Short mmCIF file of C-alpha atoms in Angstrom, two decimals:
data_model
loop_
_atom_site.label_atom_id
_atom_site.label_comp_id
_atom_site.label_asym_id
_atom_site.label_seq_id
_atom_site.Cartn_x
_atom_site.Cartn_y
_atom_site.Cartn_z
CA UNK Y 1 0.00 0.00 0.00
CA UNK Y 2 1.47 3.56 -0.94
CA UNK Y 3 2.65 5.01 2.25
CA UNK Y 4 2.52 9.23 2.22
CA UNK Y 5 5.04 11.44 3.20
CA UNK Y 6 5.87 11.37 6.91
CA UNK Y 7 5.96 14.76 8.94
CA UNK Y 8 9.62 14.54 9.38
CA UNK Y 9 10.88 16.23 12.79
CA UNK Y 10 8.53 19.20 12.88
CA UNK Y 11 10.51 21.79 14.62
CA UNK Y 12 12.01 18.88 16.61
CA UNK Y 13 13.72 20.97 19.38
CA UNK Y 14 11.54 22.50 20.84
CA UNK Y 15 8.09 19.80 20.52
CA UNK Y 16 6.25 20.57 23.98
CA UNK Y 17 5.98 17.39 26.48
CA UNK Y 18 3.07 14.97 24.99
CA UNK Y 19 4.35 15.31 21.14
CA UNK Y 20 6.93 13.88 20.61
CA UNK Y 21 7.15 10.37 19.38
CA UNK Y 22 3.76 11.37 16.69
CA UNK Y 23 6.08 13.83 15.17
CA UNK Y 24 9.41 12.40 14.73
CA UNK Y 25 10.44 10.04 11.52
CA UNK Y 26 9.70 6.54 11.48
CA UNK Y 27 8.02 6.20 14.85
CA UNK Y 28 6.81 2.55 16.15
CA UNK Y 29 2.92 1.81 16.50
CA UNK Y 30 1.69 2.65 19.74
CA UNK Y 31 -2.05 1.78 18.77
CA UNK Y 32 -3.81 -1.73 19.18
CA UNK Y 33 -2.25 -4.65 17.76
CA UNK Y 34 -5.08 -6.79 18.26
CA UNK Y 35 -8.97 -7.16 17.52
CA UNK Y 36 -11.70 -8.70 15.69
CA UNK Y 37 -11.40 -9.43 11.85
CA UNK Y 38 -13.47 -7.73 9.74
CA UNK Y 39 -16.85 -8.18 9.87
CA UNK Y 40 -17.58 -8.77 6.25
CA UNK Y 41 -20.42 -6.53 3.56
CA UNK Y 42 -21.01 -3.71 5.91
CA UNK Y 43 -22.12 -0.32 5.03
CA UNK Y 44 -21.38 2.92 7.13
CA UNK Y 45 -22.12 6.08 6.89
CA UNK Y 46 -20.43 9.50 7.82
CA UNK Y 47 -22.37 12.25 9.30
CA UNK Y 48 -19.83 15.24 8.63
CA UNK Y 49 -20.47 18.40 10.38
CA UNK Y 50 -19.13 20.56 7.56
CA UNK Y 51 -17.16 19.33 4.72
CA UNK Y 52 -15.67 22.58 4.40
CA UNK Y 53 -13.53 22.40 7.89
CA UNK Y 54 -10.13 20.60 6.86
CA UNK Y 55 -10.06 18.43 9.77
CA UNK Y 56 -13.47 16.95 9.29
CA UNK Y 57 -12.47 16.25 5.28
CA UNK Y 58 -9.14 15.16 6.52
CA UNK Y 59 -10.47 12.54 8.76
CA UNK Y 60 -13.70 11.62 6.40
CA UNK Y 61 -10.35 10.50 3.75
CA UNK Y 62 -9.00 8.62 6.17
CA UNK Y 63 -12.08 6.89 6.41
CA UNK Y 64 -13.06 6.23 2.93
CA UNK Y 65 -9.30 4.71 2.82
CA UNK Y 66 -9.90 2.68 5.69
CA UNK Y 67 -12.94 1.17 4.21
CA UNK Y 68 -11.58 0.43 0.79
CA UNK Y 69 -8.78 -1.97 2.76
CA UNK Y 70 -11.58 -3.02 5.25
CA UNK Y 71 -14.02 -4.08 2.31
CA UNK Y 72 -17.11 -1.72 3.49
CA UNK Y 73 -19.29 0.50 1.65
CA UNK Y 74 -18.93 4.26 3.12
CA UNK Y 75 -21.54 6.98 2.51
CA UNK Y 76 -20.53 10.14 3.47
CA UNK Y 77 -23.68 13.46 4.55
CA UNK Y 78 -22.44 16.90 4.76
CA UNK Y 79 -24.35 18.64 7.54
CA UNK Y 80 -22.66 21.59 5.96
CA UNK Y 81 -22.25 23.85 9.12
CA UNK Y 82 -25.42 24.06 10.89
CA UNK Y 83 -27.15 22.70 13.74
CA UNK Y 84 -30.37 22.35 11.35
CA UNK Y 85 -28.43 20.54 8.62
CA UNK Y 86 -26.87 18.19 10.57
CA UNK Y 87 -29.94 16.79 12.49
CA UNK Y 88 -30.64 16.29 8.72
CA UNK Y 89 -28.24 14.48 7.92
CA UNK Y 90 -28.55 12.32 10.45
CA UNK Y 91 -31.87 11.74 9.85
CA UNK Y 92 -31.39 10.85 6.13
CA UNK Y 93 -28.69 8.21 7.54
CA UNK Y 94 -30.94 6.84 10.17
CA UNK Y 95 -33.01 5.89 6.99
CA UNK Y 96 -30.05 4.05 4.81
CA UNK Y 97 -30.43 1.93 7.83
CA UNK Y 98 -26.86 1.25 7.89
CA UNK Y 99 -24.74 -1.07 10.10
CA UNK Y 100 -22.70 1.52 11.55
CA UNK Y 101 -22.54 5.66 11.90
CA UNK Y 102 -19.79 7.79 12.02
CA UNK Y 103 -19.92 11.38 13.93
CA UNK Y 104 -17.49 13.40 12.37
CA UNK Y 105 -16.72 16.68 13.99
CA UNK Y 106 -20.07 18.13 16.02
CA UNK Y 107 -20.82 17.85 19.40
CA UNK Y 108 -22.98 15.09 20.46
CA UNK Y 109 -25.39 17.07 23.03
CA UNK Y 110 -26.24 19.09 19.94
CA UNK Y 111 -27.68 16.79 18.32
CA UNK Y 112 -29.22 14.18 21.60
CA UNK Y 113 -32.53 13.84 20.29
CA UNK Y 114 -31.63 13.10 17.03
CA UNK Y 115 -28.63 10.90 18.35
CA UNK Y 116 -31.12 8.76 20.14
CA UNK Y 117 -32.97 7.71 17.58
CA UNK Y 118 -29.67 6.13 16.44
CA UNK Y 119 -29.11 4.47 19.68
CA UNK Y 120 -32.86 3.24 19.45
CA UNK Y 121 -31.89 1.65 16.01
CA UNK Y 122 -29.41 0.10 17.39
CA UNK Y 123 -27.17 1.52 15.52
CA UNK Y 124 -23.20 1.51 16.27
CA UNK Y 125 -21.55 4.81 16.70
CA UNK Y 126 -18.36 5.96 16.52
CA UNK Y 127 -17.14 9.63 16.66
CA UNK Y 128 -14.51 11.99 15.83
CA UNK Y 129 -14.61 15.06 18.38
CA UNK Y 130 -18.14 14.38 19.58
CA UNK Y 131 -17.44 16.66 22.66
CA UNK Y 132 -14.86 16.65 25.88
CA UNK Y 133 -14.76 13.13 26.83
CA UNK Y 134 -12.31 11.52 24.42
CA UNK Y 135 -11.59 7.00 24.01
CA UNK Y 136 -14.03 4.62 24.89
CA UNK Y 137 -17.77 4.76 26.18
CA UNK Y 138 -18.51 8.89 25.42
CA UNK Y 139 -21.63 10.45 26.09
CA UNK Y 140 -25.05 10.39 23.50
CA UNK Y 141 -24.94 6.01 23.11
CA UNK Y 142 -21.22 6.86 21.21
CA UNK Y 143 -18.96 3.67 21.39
CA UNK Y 144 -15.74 5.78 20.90
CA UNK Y 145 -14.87 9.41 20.36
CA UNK Y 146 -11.63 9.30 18.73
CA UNK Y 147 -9.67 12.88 19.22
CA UNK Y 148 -6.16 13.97 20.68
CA UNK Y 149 -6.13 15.59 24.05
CA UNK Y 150 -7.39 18.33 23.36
CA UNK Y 151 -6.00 20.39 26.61
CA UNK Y 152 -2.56 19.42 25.37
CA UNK Y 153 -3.57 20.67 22.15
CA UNK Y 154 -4.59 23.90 23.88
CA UNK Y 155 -1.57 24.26 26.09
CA UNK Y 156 0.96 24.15 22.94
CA UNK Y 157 -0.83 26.45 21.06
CA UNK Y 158 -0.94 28.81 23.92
CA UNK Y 159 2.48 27.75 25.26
CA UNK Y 160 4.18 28.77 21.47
CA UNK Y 161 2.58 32.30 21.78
CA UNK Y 162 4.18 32.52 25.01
CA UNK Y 163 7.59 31.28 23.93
CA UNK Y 164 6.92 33.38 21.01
CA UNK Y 165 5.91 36.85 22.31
CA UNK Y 166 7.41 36.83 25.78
CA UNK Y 167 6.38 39.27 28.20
CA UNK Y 168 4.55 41.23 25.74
CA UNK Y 169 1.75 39.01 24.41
CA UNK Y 170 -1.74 40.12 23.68
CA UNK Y 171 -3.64 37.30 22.85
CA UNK Y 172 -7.43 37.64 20.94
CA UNK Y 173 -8.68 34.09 21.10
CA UNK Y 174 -11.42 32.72 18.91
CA UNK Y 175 -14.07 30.21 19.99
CA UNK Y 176 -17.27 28.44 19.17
CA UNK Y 177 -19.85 28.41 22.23
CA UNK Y 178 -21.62 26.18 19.69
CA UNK Y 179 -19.50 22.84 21.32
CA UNK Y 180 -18.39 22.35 24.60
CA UNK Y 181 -14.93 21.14 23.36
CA UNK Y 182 -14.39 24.26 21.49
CA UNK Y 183 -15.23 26.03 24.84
CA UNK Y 184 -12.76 23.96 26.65
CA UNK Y 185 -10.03 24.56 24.36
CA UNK Y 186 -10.16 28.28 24.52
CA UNK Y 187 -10.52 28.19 28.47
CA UNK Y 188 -7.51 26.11 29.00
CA UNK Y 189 -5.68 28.36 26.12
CA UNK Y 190 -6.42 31.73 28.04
CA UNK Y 191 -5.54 29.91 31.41
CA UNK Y 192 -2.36 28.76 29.95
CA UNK Y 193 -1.66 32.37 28.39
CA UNK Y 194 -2.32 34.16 31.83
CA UNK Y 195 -0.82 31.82 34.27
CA UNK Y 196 2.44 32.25 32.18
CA UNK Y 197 1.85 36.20 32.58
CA UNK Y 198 0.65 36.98 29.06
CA UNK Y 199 -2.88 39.23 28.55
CA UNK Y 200 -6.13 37.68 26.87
CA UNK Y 201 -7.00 41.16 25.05
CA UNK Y 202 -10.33 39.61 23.89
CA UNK Y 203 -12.46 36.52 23.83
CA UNK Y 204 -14.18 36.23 21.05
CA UNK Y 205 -17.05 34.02 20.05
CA UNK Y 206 -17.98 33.24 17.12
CA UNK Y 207 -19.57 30.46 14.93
CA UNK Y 208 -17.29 28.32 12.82
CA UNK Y 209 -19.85 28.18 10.15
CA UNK Y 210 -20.25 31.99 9.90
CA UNK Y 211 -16.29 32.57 9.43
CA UNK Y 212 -16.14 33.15 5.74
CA UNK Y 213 -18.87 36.57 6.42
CA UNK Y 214 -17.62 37.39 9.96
CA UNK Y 215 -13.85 36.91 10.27
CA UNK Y 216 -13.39 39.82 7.59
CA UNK Y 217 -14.91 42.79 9.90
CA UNK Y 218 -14.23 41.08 13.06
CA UNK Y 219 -10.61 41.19 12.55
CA UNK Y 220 -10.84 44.85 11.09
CA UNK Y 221 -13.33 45.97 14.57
CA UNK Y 222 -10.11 44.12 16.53
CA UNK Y 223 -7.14 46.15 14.79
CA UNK Y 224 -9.02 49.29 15.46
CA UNK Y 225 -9.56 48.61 19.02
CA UNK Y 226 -6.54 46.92 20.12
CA UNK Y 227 -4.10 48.64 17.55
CA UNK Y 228 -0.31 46.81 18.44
CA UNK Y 229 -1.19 45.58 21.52
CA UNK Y 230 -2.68 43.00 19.31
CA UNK Y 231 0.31 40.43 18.99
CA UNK Y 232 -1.21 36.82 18.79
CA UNK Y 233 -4.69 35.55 17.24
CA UNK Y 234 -5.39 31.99 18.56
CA UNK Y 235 -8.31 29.83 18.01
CA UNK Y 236 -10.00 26.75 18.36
CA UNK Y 237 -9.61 26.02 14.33
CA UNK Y 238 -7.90 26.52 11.34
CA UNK Y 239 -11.07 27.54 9.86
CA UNK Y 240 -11.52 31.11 11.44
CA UNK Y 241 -7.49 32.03 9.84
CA UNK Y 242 -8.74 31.25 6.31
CA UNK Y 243 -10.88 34.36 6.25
CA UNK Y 244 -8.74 36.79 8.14
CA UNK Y 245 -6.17 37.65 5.71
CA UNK Y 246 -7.35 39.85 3.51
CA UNK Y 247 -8.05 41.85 6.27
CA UNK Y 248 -4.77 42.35 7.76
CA UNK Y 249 -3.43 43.07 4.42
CA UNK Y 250 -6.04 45.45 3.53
CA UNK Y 251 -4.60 46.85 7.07
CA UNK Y 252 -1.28 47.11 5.41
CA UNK Y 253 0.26 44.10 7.92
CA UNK Y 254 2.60 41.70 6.05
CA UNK Y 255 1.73 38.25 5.87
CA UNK Y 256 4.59 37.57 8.47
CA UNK Y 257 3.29 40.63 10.82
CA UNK Y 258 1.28 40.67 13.91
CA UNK Y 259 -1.18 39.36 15.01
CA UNK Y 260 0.69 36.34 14.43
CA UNK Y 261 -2.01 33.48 14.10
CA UNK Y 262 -1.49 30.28 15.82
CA UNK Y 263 -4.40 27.80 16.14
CA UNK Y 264 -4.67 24.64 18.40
CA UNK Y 265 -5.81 22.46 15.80
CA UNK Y 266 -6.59 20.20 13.47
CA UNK Y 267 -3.90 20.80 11.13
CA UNK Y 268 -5.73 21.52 7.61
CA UNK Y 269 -4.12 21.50 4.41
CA UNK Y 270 -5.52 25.29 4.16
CA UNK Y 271 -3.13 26.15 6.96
CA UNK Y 272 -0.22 24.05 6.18
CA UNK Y 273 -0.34 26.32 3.03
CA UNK Y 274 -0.21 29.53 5.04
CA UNK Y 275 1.73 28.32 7.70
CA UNK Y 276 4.47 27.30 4.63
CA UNK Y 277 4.22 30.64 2.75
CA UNK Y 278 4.55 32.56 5.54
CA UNK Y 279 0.82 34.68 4.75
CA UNK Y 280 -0.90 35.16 7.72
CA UNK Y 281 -0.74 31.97 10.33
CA UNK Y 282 2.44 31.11 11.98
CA UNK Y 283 1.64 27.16 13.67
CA UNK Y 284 -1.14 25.06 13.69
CA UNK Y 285 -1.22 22.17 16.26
CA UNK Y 286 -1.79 19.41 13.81
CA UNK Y 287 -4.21 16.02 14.59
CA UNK Y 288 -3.16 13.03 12.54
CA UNK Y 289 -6.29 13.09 10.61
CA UNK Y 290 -6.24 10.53 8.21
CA UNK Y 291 -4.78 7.65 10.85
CA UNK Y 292 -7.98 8.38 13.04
CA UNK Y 293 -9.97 8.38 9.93
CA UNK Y 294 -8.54 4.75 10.25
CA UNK Y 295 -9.06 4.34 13.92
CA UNK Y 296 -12.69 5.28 13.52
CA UNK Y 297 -13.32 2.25 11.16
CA UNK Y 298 -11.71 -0.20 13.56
CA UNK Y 299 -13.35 1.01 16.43
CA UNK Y 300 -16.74 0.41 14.65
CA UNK Y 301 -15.81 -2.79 13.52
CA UNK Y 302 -15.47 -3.55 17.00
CA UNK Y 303 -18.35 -2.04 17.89
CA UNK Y 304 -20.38 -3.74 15.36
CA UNK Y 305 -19.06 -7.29 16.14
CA UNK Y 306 -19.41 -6.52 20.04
CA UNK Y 307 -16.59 -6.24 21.30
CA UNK Y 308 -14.62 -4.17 23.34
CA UNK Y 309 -13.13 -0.23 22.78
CA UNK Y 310 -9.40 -0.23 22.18
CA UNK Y 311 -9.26 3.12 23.96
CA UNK Y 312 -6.36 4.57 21.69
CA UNK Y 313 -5.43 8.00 22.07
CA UNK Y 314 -3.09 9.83 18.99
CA UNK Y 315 -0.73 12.54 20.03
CA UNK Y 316 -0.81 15.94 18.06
CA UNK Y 317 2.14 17.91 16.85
CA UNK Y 318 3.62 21.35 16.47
CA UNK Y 319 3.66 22.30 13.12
CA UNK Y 320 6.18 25.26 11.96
CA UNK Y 321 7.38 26.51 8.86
CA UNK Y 322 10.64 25.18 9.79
CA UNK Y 323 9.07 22.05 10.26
CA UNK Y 324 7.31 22.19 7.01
CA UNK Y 325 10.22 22.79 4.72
CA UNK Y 326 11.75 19.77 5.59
CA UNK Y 327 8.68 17.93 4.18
CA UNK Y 328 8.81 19.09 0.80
CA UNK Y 329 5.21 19.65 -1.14
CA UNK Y 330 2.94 17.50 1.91
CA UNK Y 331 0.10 19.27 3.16
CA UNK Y 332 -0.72 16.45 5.92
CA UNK Y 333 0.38 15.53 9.48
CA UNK Y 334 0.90 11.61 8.89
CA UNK Y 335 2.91 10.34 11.27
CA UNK Y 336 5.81 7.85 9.54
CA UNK Y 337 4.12 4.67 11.79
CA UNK Y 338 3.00 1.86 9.75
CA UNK Y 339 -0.81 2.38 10.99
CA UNK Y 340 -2.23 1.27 7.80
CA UNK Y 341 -0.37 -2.20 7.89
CA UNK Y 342 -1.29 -2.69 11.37
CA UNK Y 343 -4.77 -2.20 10.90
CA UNK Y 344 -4.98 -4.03 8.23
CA UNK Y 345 -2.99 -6.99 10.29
CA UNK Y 346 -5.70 -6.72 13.29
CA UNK Y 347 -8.60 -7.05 9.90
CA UNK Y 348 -6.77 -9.83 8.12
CA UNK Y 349 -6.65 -8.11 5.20
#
């Protein structure tokens, strides 16, 4: 099977405590090396929160890729960004009575009543970043909610600002009161920021789905109000950086100026770009999105066949442009493990 090109020592020195071995070259497996076969002529589909998001496409790959090798049909909703379209889509897949449903990238107590007509279908479910608790047995009838930590996640965002900025930091952090996790992430991000003697300027929140109209005058409103003491932007997702650009520039700030953006995850190929260019985001803190897209189809199989979580947690990693030059043209965080053969060892396939 063709392997992709690894993340090769992203900014290697200086990877916070919890990264490491996920970033480095050629890392062993540290997943499950055991579990049920496949369970043969199954069809699953994804309920994607919004297609548009990089990590939700980036782990919905790693899924259809995972099913290919697994032997499983895959059909994949777009709930395209709202709370309306996703109970939608969850209701169309409720009625493809399939053998197994995939959350991808909403928050579970969102969507309960909707959720439990799944679980009252007896339905399996697996999720990616279904809310705060993250492995086996999550909340809403969910067999696994496959994520990173996302406090670490949080804490090396925050942490590179501070390493970044000193002293002087003025932090504007973006958030999404729309899921608890995004909520979480921004807490721990401003509690990292002030406990470390830095200044949240602002917290701002606003939807993920609304970014493309709102990011544009939202980060003018900011410039005018906090002028330089603006020196950091950080935020729950790469999503809310891919609108604030033109902005800044319009502003006359360089794509390497300040605010220098910095968000704690997923790791989209959108920000790789930027982050690579040097226009307008500085890090991202990368989620290996296409091996959970993989971990999401073996914990269902297990689910499906009965048997238990594996309870496998993936570690994130710092992603610089110093990092990314080493990697020559890939726009992914895959970690150089051999995932896919091990998976497919545990499957017998």
């Amino acid at each position: 099977m063709k392997r992709k090109t690894c993340l090769n020592a992203i900014l290697a020195s200086t990877i916070l405590a919890g990264l490491g071995a996920a970033a480095l070259a050629e890392t062993a497996w540290d997943g499950p090396t055991t579990g049920p076969k496949a369970a043969e002529g199954k069809s699953i589909v994804v309920v994607a929160g919004d297609l548009k998001n990089g990590g939700i496409l980036g782990v919905t790959t790693g899924v259809e890729e995972a099913a290919e090798t697994i032997g499983w049909d895959v059909r994949v909703l777009d709930g395209a960004g709202s709370i309306q379209g996703r109970t939608a889509a969850i209701g169309q897949a409720l009625a493809l009575k399939p053998d197994g449903m995939i959350i991808n990238g909403f928050d579970a107590v969102e969507q309960q009543a909707a959720l439990e007509g799944v679980v009252g279908a007896s339905i399996p479910m697996v999720a990616w970043h279904s809310g705060p608790k993250i492995g086996c047995d999550a909340p809403g009838g969910i067999f696994a909610n496959v994520s990173t930590d996302a406090m670490t996640v949080s804490e090396v965002a925050a942490e590179w600002a501070m390493g970044d900025g000193g002293d002087n930091v003025g932090a504007v952090i973006f958030t999404d009161s729309t899921y608890q996790i995004a909520i979480d992430k921004a807490d721990r991000i401003k509690e990292t920021i002030e406990a470390a003697g830095g200044t949240v300027l602002e917290y701002v929140d606003t939807p993920i789905a609304d970014t493309s109209s709102r990011m544009g005058p939202l980060t003018t409103s900011l410039l005018q109000k906090h002028g330089d003491s603006w020196t950091h932007a950080l935020a729950i997702n790469d999503l809310y950086f891919d609108f604030m650009g033109p902005a800044l520039a319009a502003a006359g700030i360089p794509g390497d100026g300040s605010p220098k953006a910095g968000s704690a995850g997923d790791g989209s190929e959108a920000a790789f770009q930027r982050i690579r260019g040097g226009q307008y985001q500085t890090i991202t803190v990368a989620e290996p999105l296409n091996l959970q897209g993989w971990q999401l189809v073996d914990e269902l199989n297990r689910a499906i066949q009965g048997e238990a979580c594996s309870g496998y947690v993936t570690s994130p990693a710092l992603v610089t442009q110093e990092g990314l030059a080493k990697l020559g043209d890939s726009n992914q965080f895959d970690p150089d493990s051999p995932y896919r053969e091990a998976y497919s060892d545990i499957w017998g396939k």
